[in-house]
Amino acid sequence: MEAQTFDLIVVGEGVAGLHCARRAAERGLRTATFERAVFGGLILNVNELDPPPANAPHSGAELASAIVEANAELDVESHPDETVTGLRATASGFDVIAGDSTYHARYVVAASGARRRMLGVPGEEAFAGRGVSQCADCDGPMYGNADVVVIGGGDSALQEALVLARYCKTVHLVHRRGKYRAQGRFVDRLAGEPRIRPILDSEVRAVVGETGVAAVTLLDRSRDATRELPCTGVFAYVGLVPNSEWLPAEVRRDNEGGVVTDGSFATSVPGLWAIGAVRSGYGGTVAHALDEAERASLAIAALAT
Ligand code: NAP
């Protein structure tokens, strides 16, 4: 059977990928999107985007849904639940391999996003779903009047600690340094949240409990002293790992696996672009994702037409 052929295949139905497909289709490109799970990417679990995108829904799920609807009207062919496992350059573009199926496209955009990094301490995996969570908006209501621990010093940790403070009795915000790397507006908001208790210069070394989480083992780095901090929920926001494993070895990446691009998001392989959280140097906000999608689609449309 002959492979289905598109002008553009976008791998990943997060906001960056969806928006890129939309803008490419509006510019006349026959476009398909592939997604290994459900559309939306990491922001699917963010109820209030901060800052909210201009002239668009303010919840992650609503924003993604709105673009999915627009794409359907533009005849973008969506392949949910279809994991792209490989990519092969051909004389006329790329073979995109998804399990037993192969598709063809003149151009490909890698918009496969990133996953949350695990903390990597004893107990983290064992208590996943039994006190260890990575979704404050989904699981926060289950911790009403409870003590929880959030780990990290970036935007995710602070933003999600602020969400959890709506539900929990105490949110211990554990960061390994003396200073946060999060944006100043999130740091400033901590001062107005008495339920959030910052614990700086400290590391969570283990998650402990019996049937569920009962405490974390905490190392105070300045005193080199360890203690147990009682809690029933643990939320680690310690960075992202780019989902770039499906790309061939010749695609240049940084030390973290982020795909290296030029200023117009072209990768080291001609015809392949990368946008959003899979890309090295991604800015991290929804506005960045939309902007990268817009600019990549413009560059591809200029080549294709
Ligand atoms: P991040 O910016 O990479 O921050 C990760 C944090 O985890 C850092 O504070 C880091 O500590 C800490 N960390 C890393 N490994 C650790 C370990 N093993 N043990 C303890 N702590 C560890 O990740 P992120 O906060 O998930 O954000 C990812 C991207 O999304 C960023 O670009 C961010 O700006 C963006 N984002 C934006 C928004 C927004 O605009 N509303 C919201 C969320 C995320 P160090 O500081 O010591 O390195």
Coordinates of C-alpha atoms and ligand atoms in Angstrom, one line a residue:
M1 CA 0.0 0.0 0.0
E2 CA 1.3 3.4 -0.9
A3 CA 2.2 5.7 2.0
Q4 CA -0.2 8.6 2.7
T5 CA 1.5 11.8 1.6
F6 CA 1.3 15.2 3.2
D7 CA 3.1 18.5 2.7
L8 CA 3.7 18.7 6.5
I9 CA 3.6 16.3 9.3
V10 CA 3.7 17.8 12.8
V11 CA 4.7 15.3 15.5
G12 CA 3.1 16.3 18.8
E13 CA -0.3 17.8 19.5
G14 CA 0.7 20.1 22.3
V15 CA -0.1 23.8 21.8
A16 CA 3.0 24.4 19.7
G17 CA 2.3 21.5 17.3
L18 CA -1.4 22.2 17.0
H19 CA -0.9 25.9 16.3
C20 CA 1.8 25.2 13.8
A21 CA -0.5 22.7 11.9
R22 CA -3.3 25.3 12.0
R23 CA -1.2 28.1 10.5
A24 CA 0.3 25.7 7.9
A25 CA -3.1 24.5 6.9
E26 CA -4.4 28.1 6.7
R27 CA -1.5 28.7 4.3
G28 CA -2.6 25.9 2.0
L29 CA -0.4 23.0 3.2
R30 CA -1.9 19.5 3.4
T31 CA -1.1 18.8 7.0
A32 CA -1.3 16.0 9.5
T33 CA -0.6 15.9 13.3
F34 CA 0.4 12.8 15.3
E35 CA 0.1 12.4 19.1
R36 CA 1.1 9.4 21.2
A37 CA -1.5 10.1 23.9
V38 CA -4.1 12.9 24.0
F39 CA -3.8 16.4 22.6
G40 CA -2.8 19.3 24.8
G41 CA 0.7 18.4 26.1
L42 CA 1.9 19.6 29.5
I43 CA -0.5 22.6 29.8
L44 CA -3.5 20.2 29.6
N45 CA -3.1 20.1 33.4
V46 CA -2.9 23.9 33.9
N47 CA -6.3 25.4 34.8
E48 CA -5.1 29.0 34.7
L49 CA -2.3 29.9 32.2
D50 CA -0.2 32.6 33.8
P51 CA 0.3 34.9 31.9
P52 CA -2.9 34.0 29.9
P53 CA -2.5 34.1 26.1
A54 CA -4.0 37.1 24.3
N55 CA -7.5 36.7 22.8
A56 CA -7.6 32.9 23.7
P57 CA -9.0 30.7 26.4
H58 CA -7.1 30.9 29.7
S59 CA -7.2 27.3 30.7
G60 CA -4.7 24.9 29.0
A61 CA -7.3 22.3 28.1
E62 CA -9.7 25.0 26.6
L63 CA -6.9 26.6 24.6
A64 CA -5.8 23.2 23.1
S65 CA -9.4 22.2 22.4
A66 CA -10.0 25.5 20.6
I67 CA -7.1 24.8 18.2
V68 CA -8.1 21.2 17.7
E69 CA -11.5 22.4 16.6
A70 CA -10.0 24.9 14.2
N71 CA -7.7 22.3 12.8
A72 CA -10.6 19.9 12.1
E73 CA -12.4 22.7 10.2
L74 CA -9.2 23.2 8.1
D75 CA -9.0 19.4 7.4
V76 CA -5.8 18.9 9.3
E77 CA -5.6 15.1 9.7
S78 CA -5.2 14.3 13.3
H79 CA -3.7 10.9 14.4
P80 CA -4.3 10.7 18.2
D81 CA -2.9 7.7 20.0
E82 CA -0.5 7.1 17.2
T83 CA 3.2 7.1 18.4
V84 CA 5.8 8.2 15.9
T85 CA 8.7 5.9 16.4
G86 CA 11.1 7.0 13.7
L87 CA 11.9 9.4 10.9
R88 CA 13.8 8.6 7.7
A89 CA 15.0 11.2 5.1
T90 CA 14.0 10.3 1.5
A91 CA 14.7 12.0 -1.8
S92 CA 11.4 13.9 -1.5
G93 CA 11.2 14.6 2.2
F94 CA 10.7 12.1 5.0
D95 CA 9.1 8.8 5.8
V96 CA 7.4 9.1 9.2
I97 CA 7.2 5.8 10.9
A98 CA 4.4 5.1 13.4
G99 CA 4.4 1.5 14.5
D100 CA 3.6 -0.6 11.5
S101 CA 2.5 2.4 9.4
T102 CA 4.6 4.7 7.3
Y103 CA 3.5 8.2 6.1
H104 CA 5.3 10.6 3.8
A105 CA 5.8 14.3 4.2
R106 CA 7.9 17.0 2.4
Y107 CA 8.5 18.7 5.7
V108 CA 8.3 17.6 9.4
V109 CA 8.0 19.6 12.5
A110 CA 9.1 18.0 15.8
A111 CA 6.8 19.4 18.4
S112 CA 6.9 16.4 20.7
G113 CA 7.4 18.5 23.9
A114 CA 8.9 17.3 27.1
R115 CA 8.0 15.3 30.1
R116 CA 8.6 16.1 33.8
R117 CA 11.9 15.0 35.2
M118 CA 11.7 12.5 38.0
L119 CA 13.4 13.5 41.3
G120 CA 15.0 10.0 41.3
V121 CA 14.9 9.3 45.0
P122 CA 13.8 6.1 46.9
G123 CA 10.1 5.9 47.3
E124 CA 9.2 8.3 44.5
E125 CA 8.2 5.5 42.0
A126 CA 6.7 3.2 44.7
F127 CA 4.3 5.9 45.9
A128 CA 3.4 7.3 42.4
G129 CA -0.4 7.7 42.5
R130 CA -0.4 7.1 46.3
G131 CA 0.8 10.5 47.4
V132 CA 3.4 11.3 44.7
S133 CA 1.8 13.4 42.0
Q134 CA 2.8 15.8 39.3
C135 CA -0.6 17.5 38.8
A136 CA -1.5 20.2 41.4
D137 CA -4.8 21.1 39.6
C138 CA -6.0 17.5 39.3
D139 CA -4.9 16.1 42.7
G140 CA -4.8 19.3 44.9
P141 CA -8.4 18.9 46.0
M142 CA -7.6 15.5 47.4
Y143 CA -5.2 17.2 49.8
G144 CA -7.7 19.5 51.5
N145 CA -6.3 20.4 54.9
A146 CA -3.2 18.2 54.4
D147 CA 0.5 19.0 54.5
V148 CA 2.3 18.5 51.2
V149 CA 5.8 19.0 49.9
V150 CA 6.6 20.7 46.6
I151 CA 10.2 20.4 45.2
G152 CA 11.9 22.8 42.9
G153 CA 12.7 26.5 42.4
G154 CA 11.5 27.2 38.9
D155 CA 8.3 28.5 37.5
S156 CA 6.5 25.2 37.7
A157 CA 7.3 24.6 41.3
L158 CA 6.2 28.1 42.4
Q159 CA 3.1 28.2 40.2
E160 CA 1.9 24.8 41.3
A161 CA 2.7 25.6 45.0
L162 CA 0.5 28.6 44.7
V163 CA -2.3 26.4 43.3
L164 CA -1.9 23.8 46.1
A165 CA -2.0 26.6 48.7
R166 CA -5.7 27.0 47.8
Y167 CA -6.4 23.5 49.1
C168 CA -3.7 22.4 51.6
K169 CA -3.0 23.3 55.2
T170 CA 0.7 23.6 54.6
V171 CA 2.7 23.6 51.4
H172 CA 6.4 23.0 52.2
L173 CA 8.3 24.4 49.2
V174 CA 11.7 22.7 49.2
H175 CA 14.5 24.1 47.0
R176 CA 18.1 23.0 46.8
R177 CA 19.5 26.5 46.6
G178 CA 19.2 29.7 48.6
K179 CA 17.5 31.5 45.7
Y180 CA 14.7 30.6 43.3
R181 CA 15.1 30.7 39.5
A182 CA 11.4 31.3 38.9
Q183 CA 10.1 34.6 37.5
G184 CA 9.9 37.4 40.1
R185 CA 6.2 37.7 40.1
F186 CA 5.8 34.1 41.3
V187 CA 8.5 34.7 44.0
D188 CA 6.7 37.9 45.1
R189 CA 3.4 36.0 45.5
L190 CA 4.9 33.6 47.9
A191 CA 5.1 36.3 50.6
G192 CA 1.3 36.7 50.5
E193 CA 0.7 33.0 51.0
P194 CA 1.1 32.1 54.7
R195 CA 0.3 28.4 53.9
I196 CA 3.5 28.2 51.8
R197 CA 6.5 27.6 53.9
P198 CA 9.8 27.9 51.9
I199 CA 12.6 25.5 52.9
L200 CA 15.7 26.6 51.1
D201 CA 19.1 25.0 50.8
S202 CA 17.5 21.6 51.3
E203 CA 17.0 18.4 49.4
V204 CA 14.4 15.7 49.5
R205 CA 16.4 12.4 49.8
A206 CA 13.6 9.9 50.0
V207 CA 9.8 9.6 50.1
V208 CA 8.7 7.3 53.0
G209 CA 5.5 5.7 54.2
E210 CA 3.7 2.4 54.4
T211 CA 0.5 2.3 52.4
G212 CA 0.8 5.9 51.3
V213 CA 3.2 8.8 51.7
A214 CA 3.9 9.7 55.4
A215 CA 7.0 11.9 55.2
V216 CA 10.0 12.9 53.2
T217 CA 13.6 12.7 54.3
L218 CA 15.0 16.1 54.1
L219 CA 18.7 17.1 54.0
D220 CA 19.5 20.6 55.3
R221 CA 22.5 21.4 53.1
S222 CA 23.8 24.3 55.2
R223 CA 23.9 22.2 58.4
D224 CA 24.4 18.9 56.7
A225 CA 21.6 17.5 58.9
T226 CA 18.8 15.1 57.9
R227 CA 15.3 15.0 59.4
E228 CA 11.9 13.6 58.5
L229 CA 9.2 16.1 57.4
P230 CA 5.7 14.7 57.8
C231 CA 3.4 15.1 54.7
T232 CA 0.9 13.1 52.7
G233 CA 1.5 14.5 49.2
V234 CA 4.8 15.1 47.3
F235 CA 4.9 17.1 44.1
A236 CA 8.3 17.3 42.3
Y237 CA 8.7 20.0 39.6
V238 CA 12.4 19.6 38.9
G239 CA 12.6 20.4 35.3
L240 CA 11.7 18.9 31.9
V241 CA 13.2 16.1 29.7
P242 CA 12.8 16.8 25.9
N243 CA 10.9 14.0 24.1
S244 CA 13.5 13.7 21.3
E245 CA 14.3 10.0 21.4
W246 CA 12.3 9.2 18.3
L247 CA 14.5 11.5 16.1
P248 CA 17.4 10.0 14.2
A249 CA 20.9 10.3 15.6
E250 CA 22.0 12.9 13.0
V251 CA 19.6 15.5 14.4
R252 CA 21.8 17.8 16.6
R253 CA 20.8 17.9 20.3
D254 CA 22.2 19.6 23.4
N255 CA 23.5 17.7 26.4
E256 CA 19.9 17.5 27.8
G257 CA 18.5 16.0 24.6
G258 CA 16.9 19.4 23.4
V259 CA 16.9 19.7 19.6
V260 CA 19.3 22.4 18.4
T261 CA 17.8 24.8 15.9
D262 CA 18.6 28.1 14.1
G263 CA 16.6 31.3 14.6
S264 CA 13.9 30.1 12.3
F265 CA 13.6 26.7 14.2
A266 CA 15.2 24.7 11.4
T267 CA 17.2 21.7 12.8
S268 CA 20.6 20.3 11.5
V269 CA 18.6 18.1 9.1
P270 CA 17.2 20.0 6.1
G271 CA 13.4 19.9 6.0
L272 CA 13.0 19.2 9.7
W273 CA 12.0 21.9 12.2
A274 CA 11.7 21.8 16.0
I275 CA 9.5 24.0 18.1
G276 CA 8.3 24.2 21.8
A277 CA 9.7 22.2 24.7
V278 CA 11.5 19.6 22.6
R279 CA 13.8 22.4 21.4
S280 CA 17.0 23.5 23.1
G281 CA 16.5 27.1 24.4
Y282 CA 12.7 27.1 24.4
G283 CA 11.5 30.1 26.4
G284 CA 8.9 28.1 28.4
T285 CA 5.7 30.0 28.1
V286 CA 2.5 29.4 26.0
A287 CA 3.3 32.7 24.2
H288 CA 6.7 31.3 23.2
A289 CA 5.1 28.1 21.9
L290 CA 2.6 30.0 19.8
D291 CA 5.2 32.3 18.5
E292 CA 7.6 29.5 17.5
A293 CA 4.7 27.7 15.8
E294 CA 3.8 30.7 13.9
R295 CA 7.3 31.4 12.7
A296 CA 8.1 27.8 11.8
S297 CA 4.9 27.5 9.8
L298 CA 5.7 30.7 7.9
A299 CA 9.2 29.5 7.0
I300 CA 7.8 26.1 5.8
A301 CA 5.0 27.7 3.8
A302 CA 7.5 30.0 2.1
L303 CA 9.5 26.9 1.0
A304 CA 6.5 24.8 0.1
T305 CA 4.6 27.2 -2.2
Ligands
NAP1 P1 13.2 24.5 35.5 O1 13.0 25.9 35.1 O2 14.2 23.7 34.8 O3 13.4 24.4 37.0 C1 13.7 23.2 37.7 C2 13.9 23.5 39.1 O4 14.1 22.2 39.7 C3 15.2 24.3 39.4 O5 15.0 25.2 40.4 C4 16.2 23.2 39.8 O6 17.2 23.7 40.7 C5 15.4 22.2 40.4 N1 16.0 20.9 40.3 C6 16.4 20.2 39.2 N2 16.8 19.0 39.5 C7 16.7 18.8 40.8 C8 16.9 17.8 41.7 N3 17.4 16.6 41.3 N4 16.6 18.0 43.0 C9 16.1 19.1 43.4 N5 15.8 20.2 42.6 C10 16.1 20.0 41.3 O7 11.8 23.7 35.3 P2 10.3 24.1 35.3 O8 10.0 25.0 36.5 O9 9.5 22.9 35.2 O10 10.1 25.0 34.0 C11 10.3 24.5 32.7 C12 10.1 25.6 31.7 O11 8.7 25.9 31.7 C13 10.9 26.9 32.0 O12 11.3 27.5 30.8 C14 9.8 27.7 32.7 O13 10.1 29.1 32.6 C15 8.6 27.3 31.9 N6 7.4 27.5 32.7 C16 6.7 28.7 32.6 C17 5.6 28.9 33.3 C18 4.9 30.3 33.2 O14 5.4 31.1 32.5 N7 3.7 30.4 33.8 C19 5.1 28.0 34.2 C20 5.8 26.8 34.3 C21 6.9 26.6 33.6 P3 18.3 24.8 40.3 O15 17.6 26.1 40.4 O16 19.3 24.6 41.4 O17 18.8 24.4 39.0

